[in-house]
Tab-separated table of C-alpha atoms in Angstrom:
chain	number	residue	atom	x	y	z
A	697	UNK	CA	-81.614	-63.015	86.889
A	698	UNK	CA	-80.298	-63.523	90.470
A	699	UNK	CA	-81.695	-61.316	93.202
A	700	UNK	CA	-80.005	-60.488	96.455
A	701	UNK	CA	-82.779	-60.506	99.539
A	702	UNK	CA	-84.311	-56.805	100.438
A	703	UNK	CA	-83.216	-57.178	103.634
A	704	UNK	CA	-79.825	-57.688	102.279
A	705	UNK	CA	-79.807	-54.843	100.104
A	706	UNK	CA	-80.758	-52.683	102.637
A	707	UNK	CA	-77.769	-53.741	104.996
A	708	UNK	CA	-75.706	-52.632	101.904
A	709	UNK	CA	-77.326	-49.213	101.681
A	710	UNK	CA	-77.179	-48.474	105.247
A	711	UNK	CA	-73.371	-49.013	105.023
A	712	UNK	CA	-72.882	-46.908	102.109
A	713	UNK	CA	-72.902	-44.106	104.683
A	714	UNK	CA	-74.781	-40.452	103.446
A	715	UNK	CA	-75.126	-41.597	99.649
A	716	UNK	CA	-77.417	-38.504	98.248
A	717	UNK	CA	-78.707	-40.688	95.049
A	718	UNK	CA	-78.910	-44.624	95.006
A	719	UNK	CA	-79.442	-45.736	91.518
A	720	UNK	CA	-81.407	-48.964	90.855
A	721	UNK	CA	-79.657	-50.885	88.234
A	722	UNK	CA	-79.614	-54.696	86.596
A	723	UNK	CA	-79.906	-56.205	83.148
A	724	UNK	CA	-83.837	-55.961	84.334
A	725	UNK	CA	-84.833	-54.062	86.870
A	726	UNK	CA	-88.188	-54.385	86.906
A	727	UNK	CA	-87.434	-57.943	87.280
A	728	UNK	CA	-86.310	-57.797	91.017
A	729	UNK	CA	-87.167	-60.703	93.453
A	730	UNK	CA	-89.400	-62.677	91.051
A	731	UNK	CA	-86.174	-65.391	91.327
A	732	UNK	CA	-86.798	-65.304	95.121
A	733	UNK	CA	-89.971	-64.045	96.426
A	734	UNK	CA	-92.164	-65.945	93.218
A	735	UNK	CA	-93.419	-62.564	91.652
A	736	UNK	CA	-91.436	-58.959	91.054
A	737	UNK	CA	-90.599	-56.953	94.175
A	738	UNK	CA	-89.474	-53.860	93.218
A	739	UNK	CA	-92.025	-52.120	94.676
A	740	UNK	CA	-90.855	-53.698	98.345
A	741	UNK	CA	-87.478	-52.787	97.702
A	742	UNK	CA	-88.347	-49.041	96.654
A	743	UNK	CA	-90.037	-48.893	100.085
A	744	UNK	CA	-87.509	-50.745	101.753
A	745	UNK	CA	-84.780	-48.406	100.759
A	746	UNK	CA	-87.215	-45.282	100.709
A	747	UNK	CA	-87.238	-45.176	105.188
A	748	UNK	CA	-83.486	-45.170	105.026
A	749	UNK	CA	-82.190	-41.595	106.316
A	750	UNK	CA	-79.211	-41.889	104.285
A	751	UNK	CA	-80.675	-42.086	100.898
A	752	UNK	CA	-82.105	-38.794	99.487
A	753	UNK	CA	-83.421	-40.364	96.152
A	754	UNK	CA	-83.438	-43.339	94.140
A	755	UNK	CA	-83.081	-43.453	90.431
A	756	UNK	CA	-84.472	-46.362	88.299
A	757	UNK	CA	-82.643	-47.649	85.618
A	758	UNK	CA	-82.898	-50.213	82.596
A	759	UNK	CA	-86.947	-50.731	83.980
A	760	UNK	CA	-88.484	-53.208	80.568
A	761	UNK	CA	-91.975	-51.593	79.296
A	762	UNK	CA	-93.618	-54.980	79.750
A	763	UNK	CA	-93.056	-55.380	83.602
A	764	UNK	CA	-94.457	-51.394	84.058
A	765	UNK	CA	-97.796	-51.987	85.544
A	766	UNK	CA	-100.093	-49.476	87.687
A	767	UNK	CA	-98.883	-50.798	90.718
A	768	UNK	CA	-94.753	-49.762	89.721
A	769	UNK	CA	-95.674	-46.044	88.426
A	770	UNK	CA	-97.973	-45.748	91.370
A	771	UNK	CA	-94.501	-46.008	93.583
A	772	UNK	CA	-92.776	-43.954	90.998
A	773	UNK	CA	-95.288	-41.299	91.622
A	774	UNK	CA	-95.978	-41.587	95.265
A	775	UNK	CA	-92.509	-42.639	96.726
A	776	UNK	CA	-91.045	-38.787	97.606
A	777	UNK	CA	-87.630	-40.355	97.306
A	778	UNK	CA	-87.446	-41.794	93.831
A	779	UNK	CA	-87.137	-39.486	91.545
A	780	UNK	CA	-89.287	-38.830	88.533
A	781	UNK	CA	-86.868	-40.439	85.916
A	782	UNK	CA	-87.062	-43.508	83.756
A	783	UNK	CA	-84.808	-44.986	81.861
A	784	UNK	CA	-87.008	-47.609	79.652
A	785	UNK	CA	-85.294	-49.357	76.939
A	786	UNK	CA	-87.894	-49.688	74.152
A	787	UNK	CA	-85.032	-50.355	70.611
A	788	UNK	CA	-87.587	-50.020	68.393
A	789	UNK	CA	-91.110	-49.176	68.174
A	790	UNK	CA	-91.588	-51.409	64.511
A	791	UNK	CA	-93.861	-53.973	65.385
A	792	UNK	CA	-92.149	-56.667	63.098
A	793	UNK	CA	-89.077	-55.445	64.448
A	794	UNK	CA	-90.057	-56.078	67.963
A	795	UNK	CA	-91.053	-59.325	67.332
A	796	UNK	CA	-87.866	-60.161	65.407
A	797	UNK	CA	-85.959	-58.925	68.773
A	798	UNK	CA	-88.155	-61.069	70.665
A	799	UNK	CA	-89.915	-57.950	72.304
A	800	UNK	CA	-93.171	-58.415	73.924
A	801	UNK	CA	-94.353	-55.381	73.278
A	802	UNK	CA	-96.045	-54.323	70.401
A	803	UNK	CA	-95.838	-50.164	68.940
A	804	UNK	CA	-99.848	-50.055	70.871
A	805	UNK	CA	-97.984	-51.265	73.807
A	806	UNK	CA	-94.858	-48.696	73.695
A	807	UNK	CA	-97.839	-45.915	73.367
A	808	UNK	CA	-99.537	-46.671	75.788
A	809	UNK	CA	-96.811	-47.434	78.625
A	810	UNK	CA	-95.541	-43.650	77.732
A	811	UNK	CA	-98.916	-42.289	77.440
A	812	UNK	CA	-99.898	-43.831	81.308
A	813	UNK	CA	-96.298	-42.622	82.467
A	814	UNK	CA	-97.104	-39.077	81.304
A	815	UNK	CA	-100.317	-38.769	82.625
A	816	UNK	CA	-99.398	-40.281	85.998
A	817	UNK	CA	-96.372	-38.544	86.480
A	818	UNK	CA	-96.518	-35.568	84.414
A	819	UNK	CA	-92.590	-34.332	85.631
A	820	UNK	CA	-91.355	-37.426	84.236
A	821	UNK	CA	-88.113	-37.935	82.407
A	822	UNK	CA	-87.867	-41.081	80.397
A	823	UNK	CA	-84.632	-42.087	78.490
A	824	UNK	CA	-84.513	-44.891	76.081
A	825	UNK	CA	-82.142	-46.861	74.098
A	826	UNK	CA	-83.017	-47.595	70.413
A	827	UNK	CA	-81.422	-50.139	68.013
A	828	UNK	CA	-81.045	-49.245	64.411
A	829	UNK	CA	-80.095	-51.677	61.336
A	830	UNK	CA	-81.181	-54.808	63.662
A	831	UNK	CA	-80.856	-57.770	61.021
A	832	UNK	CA	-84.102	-57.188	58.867
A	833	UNK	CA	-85.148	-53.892	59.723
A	834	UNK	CA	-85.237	-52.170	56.020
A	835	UNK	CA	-85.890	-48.022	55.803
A	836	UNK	CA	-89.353	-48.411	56.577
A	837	UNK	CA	-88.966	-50.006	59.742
A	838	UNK	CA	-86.866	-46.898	60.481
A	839	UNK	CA	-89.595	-44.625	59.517
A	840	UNK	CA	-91.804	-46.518	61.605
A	841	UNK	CA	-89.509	-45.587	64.783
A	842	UNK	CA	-88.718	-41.983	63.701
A	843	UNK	CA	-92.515	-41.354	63.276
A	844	UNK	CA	-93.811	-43.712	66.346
A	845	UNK	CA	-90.905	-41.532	68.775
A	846	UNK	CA	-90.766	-38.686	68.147
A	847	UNK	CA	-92.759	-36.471	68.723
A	848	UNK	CA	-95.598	-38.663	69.737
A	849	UNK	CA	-93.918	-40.155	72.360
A	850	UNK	CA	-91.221	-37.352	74.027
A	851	UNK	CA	-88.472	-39.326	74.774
A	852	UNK	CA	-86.389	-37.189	77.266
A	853	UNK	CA	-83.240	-37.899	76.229
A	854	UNK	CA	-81.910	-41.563	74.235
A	855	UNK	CA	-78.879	-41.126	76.108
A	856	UNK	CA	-76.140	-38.121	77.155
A	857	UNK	CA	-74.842	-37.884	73.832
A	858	UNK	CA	-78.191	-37.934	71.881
A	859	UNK	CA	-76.744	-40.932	69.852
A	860	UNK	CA	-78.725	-43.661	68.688
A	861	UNK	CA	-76.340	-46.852	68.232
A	862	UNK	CA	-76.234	-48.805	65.336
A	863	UNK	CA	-76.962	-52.943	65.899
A	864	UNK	CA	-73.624	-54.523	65.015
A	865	UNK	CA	-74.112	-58.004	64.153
A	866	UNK	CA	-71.788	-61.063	65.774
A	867	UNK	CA	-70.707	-64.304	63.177
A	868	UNK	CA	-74.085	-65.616	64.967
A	869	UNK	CA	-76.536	-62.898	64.376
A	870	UNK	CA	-79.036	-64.244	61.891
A	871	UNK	CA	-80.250	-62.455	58.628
Protein backbone atom coordinates (compact mmCIF):
# COMPACT_ATOMS: atom_id res chain seq x y z
CA UNK A 1 0.00 0.00 0.00
CA UNK A 2 1.44 3.46 -0.87
CA UNK A 3 -0.25 6.50 0.61
CA UNK A 4 -0.13 9.99 -0.78
CA UNK A 5 0.26 12.74 2.30
CA UNK A 6 -3.30 14.34 3.58
CA UNK A 7 -2.10 17.45 2.88
CA UNK A 8 -1.52 16.30 -0.58
CA UNK A 9 -4.76 14.86 -1.09
CA UNK A 10 -6.39 17.74 -0.07
CA UNK A 11 -4.51 20.03 -2.68
CA UNK A 12 -6.04 17.47 -5.16
CA UNK A 13 -9.58 17.91 -3.89
CA UNK A 14 -9.48 21.55 -3.71
CA UNK A 15 -8.58 21.53 -7.46
CA UNK A 16 -11.21 19.24 -8.45
CA UNK A 17 -13.35 22.39 -8.40
CA UNK A 18 -17.38 21.88 -7.01
CA UNK A 19 -17.16 17.91 -6.98
CA UNK A 20 -20.72 17.07 -5.14
CA UNK A 21 -19.47 13.36 -4.01
CA UNK A 22 -15.69 12.38 -3.46
CA UNK A 23 -15.45 8.70 -3.21
CA UNK A 24 -12.70 7.13 -1.05
CA UNK A 25 -11.22 4.30 -2.89
CA UNK A 26 -7.89 1.83 -2.76
CA UNK A 27 -7.24 -1.89 -2.71
CA UNK A 28 -7.65 -1.02 1.28
CA UNK A 29 -9.04 1.79 2.37
CA UNK A 30 -9.10 1.47 5.73
CA UNK A 31 -5.48 1.07 5.34
CA UNK A 32 -4.66 4.82 4.62
CA UNK A 33 -1.40 6.43 6.00
CA UNK A 34 -0.28 3.45 8.13
CA UNK A 35 2.77 3.36 5.21
CA UNK A 36 3.47 7.00 6.23
CA UNK A 37 2.18 8.29 9.40
CA UNK A 38 3.06 4.55 11.40
CA UNK A 39 -0.71 3.72 12.16
CA UNK A 40 -4.11 4.15 9.81
CA UNK A 41 -5.26 7.71 9.14
CA UNK A 42 -8.34 7.60 7.64
CA UNK A 43 -9.99 9.20 10.17
CA UNK A 44 -7.51 12.48 9.55
CA UNK A 45 -8.15 12.36 6.05
CA UNK A 46 -12.11 12.15 6.46
CA UNK A 47 -11.68 15.36 8.49
CA UNK A 48 -9.23 16.76 6.34
CA UNK A 49 -11.41 16.57 3.32
CA UNK A 50 -14.72 17.05 5.44
CA UNK A 51 -13.83 21.41 5.94
CA UNK A 52 -13.44 21.57 2.21
CA UNK A 53 -16.47 23.76 0.74
CA UNK A 54 -16.30 21.98 -2.40
CA UNK A 55 -17.03 18.53 -1.30
CA UNK A 56 -20.70 17.81 -0.34
CA UNK A 57 -20.07 14.10 0.74
CA UNK A 58 -17.64 11.46 0.81
CA UNK A 59 -18.32 7.87 0.07
CA UNK A 60 -16.13 5.01 1.48
CA UNK A 61 -15.28 2.26 -0.51
CA UNK A 62 -13.50 -1.28 -0.35
CA UNK A 63 -13.15 -0.41 3.85
CA UNK A 64 -11.68 -4.42 5.23
CA UNK A 65 -13.92 -5.57 8.40
CA UNK A 66 -10.73 -6.06 10.38
CA UNK A 67 -9.42 -2.38 10.28
CA UNK A 68 -13.34 -1.12 11.36
CA UNK A 69 -12.81 -0.11 14.88
CA UNK A 70 -15.02 2.36 17.15
CA UNK A 71 -12.93 5.09 16.41
CA UNK A 72 -13.68 4.72 12.11
CA UNK A 73 -17.68 4.25 12.55
CA UNK A 74 -17.57 6.98 15.12
CA UNK A 75 -16.43 9.35 11.95
CA UNK A 76 -18.80 7.48 9.77
CA UNK A 77 -21.52 8.49 12.08
CA UNK A 78 -20.50 11.89 13.19
CA UNK A 79 -18.77 13.35 10.01
CA UNK A 80 -22.13 15.23 8.31
CA UNK A 81 -20.30 14.86 5.04
CA UNK A 82 -19.66 11.18 4.61
CA UNK A 83 -22.37 9.53 3.84
CA UNK A 84 -23.92 6.58 5.59
CA UNK A 85 -22.67 3.87 3.05
CA UNK A 86 -20.20 1.05 3.29
CA UNK A 87 -18.94 -0.94 0.98
CA UNK A 88 -17.14 -3.88 3.16
CA UNK A 89 -15.86 -6.77 1.33
CA UNK A 90 -16.46 -9.77 3.63
CA UNK A 91 -16.28 -13.11 0.47
CA UNK A 92 -17.38 -15.40 2.73
CA UNK A 93 -18.65 -15.71 6.12
CA UNK A 94 -17.36 -19.82 6.39
CA UNK A 95 -14.94 -19.76 8.97
CA UNK A 96 -12.65 -22.46 7.27
CA UNK A 97 -13.18 -20.61 4.27
CA UNK A 98 -11.89 -17.43 5.68
CA UNK A 99 -9.00 -18.89 6.89
CA UNK A 100 -8.26 -20.68 3.60
CA UNK A 101 -8.49 -16.97 1.96
CA UNK A 102 -6.24 -15.82 4.54
CA UNK A 103 -9.10 -13.65 6.18
CA UNK A 104 -8.65 -12.47 9.62
CA UNK A 105 -11.87 -12.49 10.44
CA UNK A 106 -13.73 -15.17 11.71
CA UNK A 107 -18.05 -15.60 10.97
CA UNK A 108 -18.18 -14.05 15.14
CA UNK A 109 -16.15 -11.32 13.72
CA UNK A 110 -18.31 -10.57 10.38
CA UNK A 111 -21.41 -10.49 13.05
CA UNK A 112 -20.33 -8.47 15.06
CA UNK A 113 -18.65 -5.66 12.74
CA UNK A 114 -22.37 -5.54 11.04
CA UNK A 115 -24.13 -5.79 14.23
CA UNK A 116 -21.89 -2.49 15.76
CA UNK A 117 -22.39 -0.78 12.21
CA UNK A 118 -26.17 -1.15 12.56
CA UNK A 119 -26.54 -0.07 15.86
CA UNK A 120 -24.22 2.93 15.45
CA UNK A 121 -25.45 4.05 12.35
CA UNK A 122 -28.81 2.73 12.00
CA UNK A 123 -29.29 4.54 8.13
CA UNK A 124 -26.47 2.57 7.04
CA UNK A 125 -26.02 0.95 3.68
CA UNK A 126 -23.39 -1.71 3.50
CA UNK A 127 -22.48 -3.51 0.18
CA UNK A 128 -20.29 -6.49 0.06
CA UNK A 129 -18.55 -8.67 -2.33
CA UNK A 130 -18.76 -12.49 -1.80
CA UNK A 131 -16.66 -15.27 -3.41
CA UNK A 132 -18.28 -18.52 -4.25
CA UNK A 133 -16.51 -21.98 -5.31
CA UNK A 134 -13.08 -20.55 -3.69
CA UNK A 135 -10.76 -23.77 -4.03
CA UNK A 136 -12.17 -26.00 -1.11
CA UNK A 137 -15.29 -24.49 -0.28
CA UNK A 138 -17.80 -27.68 -0.75
CA UNK A 139 -21.93 -26.98 -0.50
CA UNK A 140 -21.78 -26.62 3.05
CA UNK A 141 -19.48 -23.89 3.15
CA UNK A 142 -22.09 -22.27 0.87
CA UNK A 143 -24.81 -22.91 3.26
CA UNK A 144 -22.77 -21.51 5.85
CA UNK A 145 -22.70 -18.02 3.84
CA UNK A 146 -26.34 -18.16 2.61
CA UNK A 147 -27.47 -18.75 6.27
CA UNK A 148 -24.65 -16.44 8.10
CA UNK A 149 -25.89 -13.33 5.29
CA UNK A 150 -28.77 -13.26 4.82
CA UNK A 151 -31.01 -12.36 6.66
CA UNK A 152 -28.99 -12.13 9.78
CA UNK A 153 -26.77 -9.79 8.53
CA UNK A 154 -28.80 -7.29 5.79
CA UNK A 155 -26.41 -6.80 3.33
CA UNK A 156 -27.69 -3.71 1.34
CA UNK A 157 -26.88 -4.61 -1.82
CA UNK A 158 -23.63 -7.28 -3.02
CA UNK A 159 -23.29 -5.11 -5.86
CA UNK A 160 -25.66 -3.16 -8.73
CA UNK A 161 -26.48 -6.21 -10.40
CA UNK A 162 -27.25 -8.40 -7.29
CA UNK A 163 -24.63 -10.94 -8.67
CA UNK A 164 -22.47 -12.87 -6.59
CA UNK A 165 -19.22 -13.86 -8.71
CA UNK A 166 -17.96 -17.11 -8.95
CA UNK A 167 -13.91 -17.59 -7.80
CA UNK A 168 -12.20 -18.53 -11.05
CA UNK A 169 -9.08 -20.22 -10.35
CA UNK A 170 -5.49 -19.16 -12.20
CA UNK A 171 -2.81 -22.34 -13.26
CA UNK A 172 -1.52 -21.20 -9.60
CA UNK A 173 -4.56 -21.35 -7.48
CA UNK A 174 -4.10 -24.28 -5.15
CA UNK A 175 -6.69 -27.13 -4.47
Amino acid sequence: FISEPIESLVEEAKELGDVGELILVAQDTTKYGKDIYGKPSLIRLIQALSKLENISSIRLLYCYPEEIDDELIAAIRDEEKVVSYLDLPIQHASDPILKRMGRRTSNEDLRNIIDKLRTEIPDIALRTSLITGFPGENSNSFIDLIRSLFPEMPISMVDSEGTVYNMNPSEKTTH
